[in-house]
Tab-separated table of C-alpha atoms in Angstrom:
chain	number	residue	atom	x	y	z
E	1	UNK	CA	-4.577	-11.612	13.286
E	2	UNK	CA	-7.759	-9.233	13.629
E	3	UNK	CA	-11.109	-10.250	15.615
E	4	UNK	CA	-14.047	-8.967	16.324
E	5	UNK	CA	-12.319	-7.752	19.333
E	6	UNK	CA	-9.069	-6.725	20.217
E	7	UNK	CA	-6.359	-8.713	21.704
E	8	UNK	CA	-2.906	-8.871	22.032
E	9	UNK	CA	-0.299	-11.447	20.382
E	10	UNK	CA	2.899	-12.538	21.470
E	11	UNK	CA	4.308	-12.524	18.153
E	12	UNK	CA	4.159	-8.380	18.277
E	13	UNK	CA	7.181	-8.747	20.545
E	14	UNK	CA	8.670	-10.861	18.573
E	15	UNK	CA	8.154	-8.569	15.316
E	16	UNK	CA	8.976	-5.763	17.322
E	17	UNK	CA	12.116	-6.897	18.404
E	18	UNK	CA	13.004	-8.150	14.871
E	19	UNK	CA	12.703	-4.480	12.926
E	20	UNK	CA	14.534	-2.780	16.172
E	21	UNK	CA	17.281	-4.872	16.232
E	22	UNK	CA	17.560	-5.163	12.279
E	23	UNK	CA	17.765	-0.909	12.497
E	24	UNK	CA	20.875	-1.313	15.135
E	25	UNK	CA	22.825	-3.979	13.259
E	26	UNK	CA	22.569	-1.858	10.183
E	27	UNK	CA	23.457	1.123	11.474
E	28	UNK	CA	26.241	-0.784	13.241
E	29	UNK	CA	27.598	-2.266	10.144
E	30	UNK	CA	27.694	1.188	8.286
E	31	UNK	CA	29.747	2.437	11.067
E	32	UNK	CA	31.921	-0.179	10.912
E	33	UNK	CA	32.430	-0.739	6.865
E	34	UNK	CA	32.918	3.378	6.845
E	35	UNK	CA	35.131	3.821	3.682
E	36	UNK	CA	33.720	0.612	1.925
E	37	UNK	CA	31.207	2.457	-0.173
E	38	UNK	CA	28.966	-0.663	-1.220
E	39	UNK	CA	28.957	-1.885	1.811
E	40	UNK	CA	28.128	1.195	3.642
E	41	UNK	CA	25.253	1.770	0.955
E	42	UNK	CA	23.818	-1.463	1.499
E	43	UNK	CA	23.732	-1.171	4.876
E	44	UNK	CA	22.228	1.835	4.706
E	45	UNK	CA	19.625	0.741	2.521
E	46	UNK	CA	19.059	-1.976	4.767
E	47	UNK	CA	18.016	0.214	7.486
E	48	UNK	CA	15.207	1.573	5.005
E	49	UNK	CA	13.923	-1.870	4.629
E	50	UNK	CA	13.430	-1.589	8.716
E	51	UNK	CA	12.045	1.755	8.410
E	52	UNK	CA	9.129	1.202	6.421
E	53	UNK	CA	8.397	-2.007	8.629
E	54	UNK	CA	8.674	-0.203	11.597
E	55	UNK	CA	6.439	2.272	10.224
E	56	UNK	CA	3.589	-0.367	9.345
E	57	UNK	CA	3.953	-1.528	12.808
E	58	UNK	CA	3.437	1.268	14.466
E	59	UNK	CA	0.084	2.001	12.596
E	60	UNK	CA	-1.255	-1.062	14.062
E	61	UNK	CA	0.349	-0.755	17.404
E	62	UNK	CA	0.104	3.195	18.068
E	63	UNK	CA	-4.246	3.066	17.321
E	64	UNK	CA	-5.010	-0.735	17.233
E	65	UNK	CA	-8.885	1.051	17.894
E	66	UNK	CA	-8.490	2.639	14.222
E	67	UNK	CA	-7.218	-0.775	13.128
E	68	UNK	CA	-10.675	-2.403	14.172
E	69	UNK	CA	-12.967	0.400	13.317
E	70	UNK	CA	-11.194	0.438	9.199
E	71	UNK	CA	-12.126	-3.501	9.447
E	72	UNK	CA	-15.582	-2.826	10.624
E	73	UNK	CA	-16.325	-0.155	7.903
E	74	UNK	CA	-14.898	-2.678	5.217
E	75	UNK	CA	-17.479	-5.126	6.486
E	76	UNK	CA	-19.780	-3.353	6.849
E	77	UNK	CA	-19.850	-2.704	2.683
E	78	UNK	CA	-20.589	-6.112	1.723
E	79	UNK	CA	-23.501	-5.685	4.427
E	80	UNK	CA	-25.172	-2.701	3.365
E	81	UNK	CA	-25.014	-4.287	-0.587
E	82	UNK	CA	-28.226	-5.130	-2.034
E	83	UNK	CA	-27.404	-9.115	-2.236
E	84	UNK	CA	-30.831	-9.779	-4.263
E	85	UNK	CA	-29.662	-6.972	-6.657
E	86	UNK	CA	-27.717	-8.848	-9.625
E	87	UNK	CA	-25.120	-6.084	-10.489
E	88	UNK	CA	-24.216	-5.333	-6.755
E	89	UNK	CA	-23.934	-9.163	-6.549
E	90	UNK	CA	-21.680	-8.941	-9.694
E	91	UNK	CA	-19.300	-5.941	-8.090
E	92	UNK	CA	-19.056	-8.131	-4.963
E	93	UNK	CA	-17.599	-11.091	-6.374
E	94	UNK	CA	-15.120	-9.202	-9.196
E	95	UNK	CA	-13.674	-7.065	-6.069
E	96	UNK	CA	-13.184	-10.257	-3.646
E	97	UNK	CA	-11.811	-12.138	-6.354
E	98	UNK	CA	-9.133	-8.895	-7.584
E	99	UNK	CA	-8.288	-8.959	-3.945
E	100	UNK	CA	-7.692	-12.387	-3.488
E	101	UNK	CA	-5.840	-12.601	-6.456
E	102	UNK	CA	-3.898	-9.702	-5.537
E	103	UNK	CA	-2.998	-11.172	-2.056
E	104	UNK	CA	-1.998	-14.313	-3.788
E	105	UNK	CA	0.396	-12.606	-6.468
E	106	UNK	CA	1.916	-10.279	-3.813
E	107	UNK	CA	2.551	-12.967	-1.669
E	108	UNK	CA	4.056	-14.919	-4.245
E	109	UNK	CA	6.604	-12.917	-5.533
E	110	UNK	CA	7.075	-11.253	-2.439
E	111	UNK	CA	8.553	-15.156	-1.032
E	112	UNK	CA	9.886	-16.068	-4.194
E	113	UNK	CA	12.417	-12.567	-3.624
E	114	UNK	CA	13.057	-14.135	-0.565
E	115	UNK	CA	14.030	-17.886	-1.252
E	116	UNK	CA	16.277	-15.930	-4.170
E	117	UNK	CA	17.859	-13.709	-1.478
E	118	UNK	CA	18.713	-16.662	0.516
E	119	UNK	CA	19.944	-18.575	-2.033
E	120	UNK	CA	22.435	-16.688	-3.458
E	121	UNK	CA	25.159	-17.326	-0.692
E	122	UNK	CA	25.217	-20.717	-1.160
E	123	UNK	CA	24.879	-20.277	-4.989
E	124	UNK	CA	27.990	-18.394	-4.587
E	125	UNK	CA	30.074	-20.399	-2.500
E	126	UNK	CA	28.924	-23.617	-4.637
E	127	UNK	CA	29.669	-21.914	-7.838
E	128	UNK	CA	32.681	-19.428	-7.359
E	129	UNK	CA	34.146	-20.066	-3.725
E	130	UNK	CA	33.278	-17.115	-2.713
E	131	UNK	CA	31.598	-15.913	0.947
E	132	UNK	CA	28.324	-13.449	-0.382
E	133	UNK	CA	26.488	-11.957	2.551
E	134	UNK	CA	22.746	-10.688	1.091
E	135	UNK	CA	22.287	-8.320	4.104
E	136	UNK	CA	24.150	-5.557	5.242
E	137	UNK	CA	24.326	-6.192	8.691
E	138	UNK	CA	27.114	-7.461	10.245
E	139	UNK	CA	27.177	-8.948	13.907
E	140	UNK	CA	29.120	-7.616	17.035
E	141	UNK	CA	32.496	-9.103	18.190
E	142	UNK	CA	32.173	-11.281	14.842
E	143	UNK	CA	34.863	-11.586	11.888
E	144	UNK	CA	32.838	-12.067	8.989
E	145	UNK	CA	36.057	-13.193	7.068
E	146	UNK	CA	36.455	-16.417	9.374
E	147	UNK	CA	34.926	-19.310	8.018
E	148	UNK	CA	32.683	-19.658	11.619
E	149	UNK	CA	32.418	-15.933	11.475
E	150	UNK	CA	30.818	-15.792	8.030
E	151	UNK	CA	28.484	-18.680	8.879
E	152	UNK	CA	27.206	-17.398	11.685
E	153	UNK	CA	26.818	-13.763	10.185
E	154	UNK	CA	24.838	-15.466	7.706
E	155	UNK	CA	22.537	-17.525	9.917
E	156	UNK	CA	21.399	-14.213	11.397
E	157	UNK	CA	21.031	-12.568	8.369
E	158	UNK	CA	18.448	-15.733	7.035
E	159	UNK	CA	16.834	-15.508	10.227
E	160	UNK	CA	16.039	-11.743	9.557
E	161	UNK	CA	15.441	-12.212	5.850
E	162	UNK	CA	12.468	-14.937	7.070
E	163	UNK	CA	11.353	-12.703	9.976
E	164	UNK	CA	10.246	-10.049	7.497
E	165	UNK	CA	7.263	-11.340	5.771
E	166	UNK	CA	5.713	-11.811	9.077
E	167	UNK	CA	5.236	-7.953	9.000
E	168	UNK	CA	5.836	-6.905	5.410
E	169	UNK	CA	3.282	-9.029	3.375
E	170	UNK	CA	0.098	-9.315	6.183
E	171	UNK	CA	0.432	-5.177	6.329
E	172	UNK	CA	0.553	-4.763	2.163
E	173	UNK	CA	-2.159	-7.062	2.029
E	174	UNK	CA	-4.580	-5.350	4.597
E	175	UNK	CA	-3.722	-2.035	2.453
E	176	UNK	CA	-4.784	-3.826	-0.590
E	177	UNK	CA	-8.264	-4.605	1.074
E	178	UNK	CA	-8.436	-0.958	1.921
E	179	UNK	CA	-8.195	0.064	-1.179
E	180	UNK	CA	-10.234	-2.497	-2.688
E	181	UNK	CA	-12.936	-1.377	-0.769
E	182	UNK	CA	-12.708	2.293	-1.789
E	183	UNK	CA	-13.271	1.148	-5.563
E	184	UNK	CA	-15.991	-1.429	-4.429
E	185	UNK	CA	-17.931	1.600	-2.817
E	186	UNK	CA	-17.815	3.818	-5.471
E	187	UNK	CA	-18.755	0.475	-8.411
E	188	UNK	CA	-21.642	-0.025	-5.961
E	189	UNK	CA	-22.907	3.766	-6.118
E	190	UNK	CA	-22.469	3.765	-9.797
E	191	UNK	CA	-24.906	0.847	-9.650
E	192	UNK	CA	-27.365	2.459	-7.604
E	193	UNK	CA	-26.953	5.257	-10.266
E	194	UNK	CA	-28.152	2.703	-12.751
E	195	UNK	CA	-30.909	1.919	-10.754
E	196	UNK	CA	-32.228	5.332	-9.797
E	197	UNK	CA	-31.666	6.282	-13.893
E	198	UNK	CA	-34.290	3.294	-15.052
E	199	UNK	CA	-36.898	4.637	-12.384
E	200	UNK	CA	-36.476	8.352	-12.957
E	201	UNK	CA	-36.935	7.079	-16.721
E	202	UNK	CA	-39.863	4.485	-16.038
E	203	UNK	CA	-43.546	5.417	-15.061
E	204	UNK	CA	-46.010	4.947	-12.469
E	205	UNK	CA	-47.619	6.420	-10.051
E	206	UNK	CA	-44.819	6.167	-7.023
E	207	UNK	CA	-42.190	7.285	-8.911
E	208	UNK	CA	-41.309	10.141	-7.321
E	209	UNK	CA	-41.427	8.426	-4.033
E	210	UNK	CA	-39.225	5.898	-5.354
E	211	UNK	CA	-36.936	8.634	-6.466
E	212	UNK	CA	-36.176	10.164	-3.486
E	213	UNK	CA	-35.713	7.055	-1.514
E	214	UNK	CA	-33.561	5.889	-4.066
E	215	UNK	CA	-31.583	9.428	-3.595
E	216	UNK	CA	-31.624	9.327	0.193
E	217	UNK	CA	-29.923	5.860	0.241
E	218	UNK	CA	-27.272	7.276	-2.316
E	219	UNK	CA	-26.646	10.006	-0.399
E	220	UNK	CA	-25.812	8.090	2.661
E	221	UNK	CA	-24.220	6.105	0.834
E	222	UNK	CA	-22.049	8.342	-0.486
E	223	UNK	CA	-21.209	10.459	3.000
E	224	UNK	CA	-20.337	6.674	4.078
E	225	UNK	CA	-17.829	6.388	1.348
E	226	UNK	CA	-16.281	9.607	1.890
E	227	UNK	CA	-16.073	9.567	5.646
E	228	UNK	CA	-14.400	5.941	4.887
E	229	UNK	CA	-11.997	7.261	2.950
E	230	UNK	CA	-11.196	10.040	4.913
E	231	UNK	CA	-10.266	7.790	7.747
E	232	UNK	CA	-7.974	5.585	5.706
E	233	UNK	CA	-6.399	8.930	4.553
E	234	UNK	CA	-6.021	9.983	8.082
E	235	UNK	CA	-4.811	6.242	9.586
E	236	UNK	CA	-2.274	6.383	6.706
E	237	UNK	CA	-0.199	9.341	5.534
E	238	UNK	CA	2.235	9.113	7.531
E	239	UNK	CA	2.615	5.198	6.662
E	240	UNK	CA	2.566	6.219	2.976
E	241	UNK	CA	5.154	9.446	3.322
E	242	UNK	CA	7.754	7.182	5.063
E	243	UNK	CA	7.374	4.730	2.382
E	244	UNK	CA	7.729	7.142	-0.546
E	245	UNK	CA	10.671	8.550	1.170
E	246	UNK	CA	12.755	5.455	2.166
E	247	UNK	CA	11.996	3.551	-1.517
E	248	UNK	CA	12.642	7.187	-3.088
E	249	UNK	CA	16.286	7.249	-1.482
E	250	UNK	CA	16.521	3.327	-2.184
E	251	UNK	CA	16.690	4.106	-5.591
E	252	UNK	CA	18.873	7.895	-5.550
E	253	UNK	CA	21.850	5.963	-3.364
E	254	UNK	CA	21.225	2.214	-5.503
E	255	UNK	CA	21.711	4.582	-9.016
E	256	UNK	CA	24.577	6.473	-7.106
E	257	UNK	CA	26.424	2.974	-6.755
E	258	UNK	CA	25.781	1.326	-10.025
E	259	UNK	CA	26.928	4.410	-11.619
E	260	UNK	CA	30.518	3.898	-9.630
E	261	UNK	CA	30.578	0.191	-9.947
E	262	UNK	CA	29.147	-3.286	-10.888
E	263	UNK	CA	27.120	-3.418	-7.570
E	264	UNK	CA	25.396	-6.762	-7.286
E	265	UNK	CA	22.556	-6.378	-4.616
E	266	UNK	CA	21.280	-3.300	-6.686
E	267	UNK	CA	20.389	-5.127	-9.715
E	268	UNK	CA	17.547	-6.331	-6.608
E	269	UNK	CA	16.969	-2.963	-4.514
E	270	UNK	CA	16.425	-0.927	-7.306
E	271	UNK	CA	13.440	-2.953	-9.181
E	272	UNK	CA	11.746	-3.826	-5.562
E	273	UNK	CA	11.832	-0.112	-4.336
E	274	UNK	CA	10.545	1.221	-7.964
E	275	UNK	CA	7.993	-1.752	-8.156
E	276	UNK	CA	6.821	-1.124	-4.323
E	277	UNK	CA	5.924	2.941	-5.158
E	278	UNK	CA	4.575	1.769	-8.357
E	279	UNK	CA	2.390	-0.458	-6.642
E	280	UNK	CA	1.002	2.034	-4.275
E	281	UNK	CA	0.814	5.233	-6.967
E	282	UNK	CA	-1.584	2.475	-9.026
E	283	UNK	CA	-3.822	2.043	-6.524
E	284	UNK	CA	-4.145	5.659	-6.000
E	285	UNK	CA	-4.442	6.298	-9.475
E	286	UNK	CA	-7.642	3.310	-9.724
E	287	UNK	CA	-9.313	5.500	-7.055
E	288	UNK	CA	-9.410	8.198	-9.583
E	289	UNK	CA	-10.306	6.375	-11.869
E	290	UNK	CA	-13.489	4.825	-10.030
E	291	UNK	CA	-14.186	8.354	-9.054
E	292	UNK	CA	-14.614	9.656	-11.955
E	293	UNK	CA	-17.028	6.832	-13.438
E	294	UNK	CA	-19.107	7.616	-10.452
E	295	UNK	CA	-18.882	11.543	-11.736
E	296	UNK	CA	-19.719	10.589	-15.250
E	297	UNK	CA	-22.701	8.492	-14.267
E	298	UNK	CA	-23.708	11.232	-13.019
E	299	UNK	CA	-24.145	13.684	-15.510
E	300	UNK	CA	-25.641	11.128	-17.857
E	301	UNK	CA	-28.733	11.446	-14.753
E	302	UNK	CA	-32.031	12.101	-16.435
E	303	UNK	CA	-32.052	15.220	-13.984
E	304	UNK	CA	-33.979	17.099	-15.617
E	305	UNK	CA	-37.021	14.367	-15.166
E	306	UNK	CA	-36.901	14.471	-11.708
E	307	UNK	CA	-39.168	16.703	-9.138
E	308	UNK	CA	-37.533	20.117	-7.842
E	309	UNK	CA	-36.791	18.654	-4.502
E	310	UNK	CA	-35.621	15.623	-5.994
E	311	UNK	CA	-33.246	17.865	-7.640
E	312	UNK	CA	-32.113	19.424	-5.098
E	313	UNK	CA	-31.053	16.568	-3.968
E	314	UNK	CA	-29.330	15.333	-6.263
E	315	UNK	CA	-27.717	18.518	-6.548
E	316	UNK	CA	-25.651	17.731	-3.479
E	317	UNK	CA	-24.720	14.198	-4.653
E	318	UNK	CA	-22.895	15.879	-7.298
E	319	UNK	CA	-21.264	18.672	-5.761
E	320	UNK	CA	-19.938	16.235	-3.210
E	321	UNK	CA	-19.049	13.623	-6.368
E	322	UNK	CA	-16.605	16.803	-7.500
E	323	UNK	CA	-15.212	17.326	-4.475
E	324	UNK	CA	-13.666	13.948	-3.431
E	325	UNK	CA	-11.716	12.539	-0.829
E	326	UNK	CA	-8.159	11.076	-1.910
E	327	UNK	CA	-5.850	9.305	-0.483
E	328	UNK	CA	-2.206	11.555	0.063
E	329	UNK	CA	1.028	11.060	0.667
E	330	UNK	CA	1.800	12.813	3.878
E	331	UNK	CA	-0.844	15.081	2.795
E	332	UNK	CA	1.942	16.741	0.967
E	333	UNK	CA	0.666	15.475	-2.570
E	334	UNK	CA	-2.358	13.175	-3.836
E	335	UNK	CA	-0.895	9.092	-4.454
E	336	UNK	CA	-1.238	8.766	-7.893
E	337	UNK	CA	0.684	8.347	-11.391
E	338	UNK	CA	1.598	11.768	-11.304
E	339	UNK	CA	3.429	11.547	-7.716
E	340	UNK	CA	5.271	8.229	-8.970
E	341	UNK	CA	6.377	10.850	-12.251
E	342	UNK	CA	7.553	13.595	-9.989
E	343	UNK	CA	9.576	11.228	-7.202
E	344	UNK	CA	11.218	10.034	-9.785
E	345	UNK	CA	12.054	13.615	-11.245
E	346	UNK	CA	13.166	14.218	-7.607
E	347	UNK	CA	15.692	11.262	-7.533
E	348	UNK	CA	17.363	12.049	-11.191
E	349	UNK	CA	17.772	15.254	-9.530
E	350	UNK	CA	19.118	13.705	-6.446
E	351	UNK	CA	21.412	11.436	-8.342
E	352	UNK	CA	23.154	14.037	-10.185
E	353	UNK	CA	23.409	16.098	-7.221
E	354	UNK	CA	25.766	13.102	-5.561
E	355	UNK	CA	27.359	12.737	-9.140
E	356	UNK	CA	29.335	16.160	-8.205
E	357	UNK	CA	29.596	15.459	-4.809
């Protein structure tokens, strides 16, 4: 949980040892199944899983300051809007209610995967007879074909499947508020474009002052937006590379199995891993998107009504405006539509590579 200032929480250890542990097992249990092709691919995959949570965790844990200071600078939006000013008001509330729904739908389906997961052993035993571990992991010194063996394999593996969310969901959700606030930023200048159009186009006497202050604030604005989203960009690439790469083989070894056989747990892995990149090239893609509305705003300016300083200045809102910020996946490639195209290009490729293995 984030404060105002920073302090640690037992529970890191716990969490810690949790996606460190999970890594070992798995590996373990690929060693161990070696010849057992679904098994070894589902362990494998498993170790993914603990990966990308390892990953998250050490964001947080490797700069905890950039933690705090992303916070601040999301706070710090809703301060610096114009509460008195209906259409700020109106961006405000449409971007805390997308993220709270957001939140709650991730969250949801996130546990309901979860309570499936668990369920299916016992589904299985009650229904066929048969012993279904969900998790490839198997446990040291332990027979998972013993009756005691089995149930105590799969007592760990619960514990484990629980333990997740503790990391998984609070660290998608933070990213969600991230991103959130990009799009709020740039629906907030695109209001402040509205505003600065209807005095350019009104009269009076102190329009030109107007003008300009109205341009100063959206140009500080603007280098506020950009220097935010430059941070985020820098505080997550890595994050976002290890993610692409992990769900990317999720899917090239999950296709590689289901092509050989009728592989159970990949009817699961396959939509999760192509649903988690979706999920993170659409959010890319919406910062586009609210990018270029700002851009387009824009150019339907009444420039040509303003003052030749005022010009000037809004000169430089533009030229920024078509150079902007993104956010990139190991700074390899912008996260957008078109990466989520091309990975999956990648992993056809990659799946008929192991086809003639």
């Amino acid at each position: 949980m984030y404060t105002e200032q920073h302090r640690v929480s037992y529970r890191i250890v716990w969490i810690c040892f949790i996606s460190c542990s999970f890594i070992v097992l798995s590996v373990y249990s690929a060693v161990q199944s070696w010849g057992n092709m679904g098994q070894v691919v589902l362990s494998t995959v498993a170790v993914f899983y603990a990966i990308v949570g390892v990953a998250r965790l050490a964001v947080a844990i490797g700069n905890p300051a950039g933690c705090y200071r992303s916070i601040r600078l999301a706070e710090e939006t809703y301060r610096q809007a114009n509460g008195s000013d209906p259409g700020e008001q109106g961006v405000l509330a449409k971007y805390t209610a997308l993220f709270s729904n957001s939140v709650a739908l991730y969250t949801f389906c996130f546990m309901i995967s979860v309570v499936m997961v668990t369920l299916m052993p016992f589904g299985f035993y009650l229904v066929r007879g048969e012993r279904f571990l969900p998790l490839g992991i198997a446990i040291p010194f332990t027979d998972a074909g013993t009756p005691v063996g089995f149930w105590g394999t799969l007592a760990v593996q619960l514990v484990y499947i629980y333990a997740g969310p503790l990391a998984l969901i609070p660290s998608q959700n933070i990213y969600f508020a991230f991103v959130f606030n990009i799009c709020l930023q740039y629906e907030l200048l695109i209001e402040r474009l509205k505003q600065l159009d209807g005095t350019i186009r009104g009269a009076g006497g102190t329009k030109a002052w107007r003008v300009r202050d109205q341009l100063v604030k959206i140009i500080q604005f603007q280098q506020r937006s950009t220097n935010y989203i430059t941070h985020i960009e820098s505080f997550y690439h890595l994050q976002s590379f290890v993610e692409f790469l992990c769900n990317s083989l999720q899917v090239a070894l999950t296709l590689n199995e289901l092509h050989r056989s009728f592989w159970l747990p990949g009817f699961f892995i396959l939509p999760v891993a192509m649903m988690q990149m979706l999920i993170l090239c659409s959010l890319g893609t919406l910062i586009e998107l609210k990018s270029d509305q700002f851009t387009d705003h824009l150019y339907g300016i009444a420039w040509s009504e303003m003052e030749l300083p005022q010009q000037a200045m809004f000169k430089f809102v533009l030229k920024s405006a078509q150079q902007p910020a993104r956010l990139t996946c190991g700074r390899f490639a912008v996260i957008n539509m078109n990466l989520f195209l091309a990975i999956h290009k990648k992993i056809y490729s990659f799946f008929m590579m192991l086809q003639n293995v």
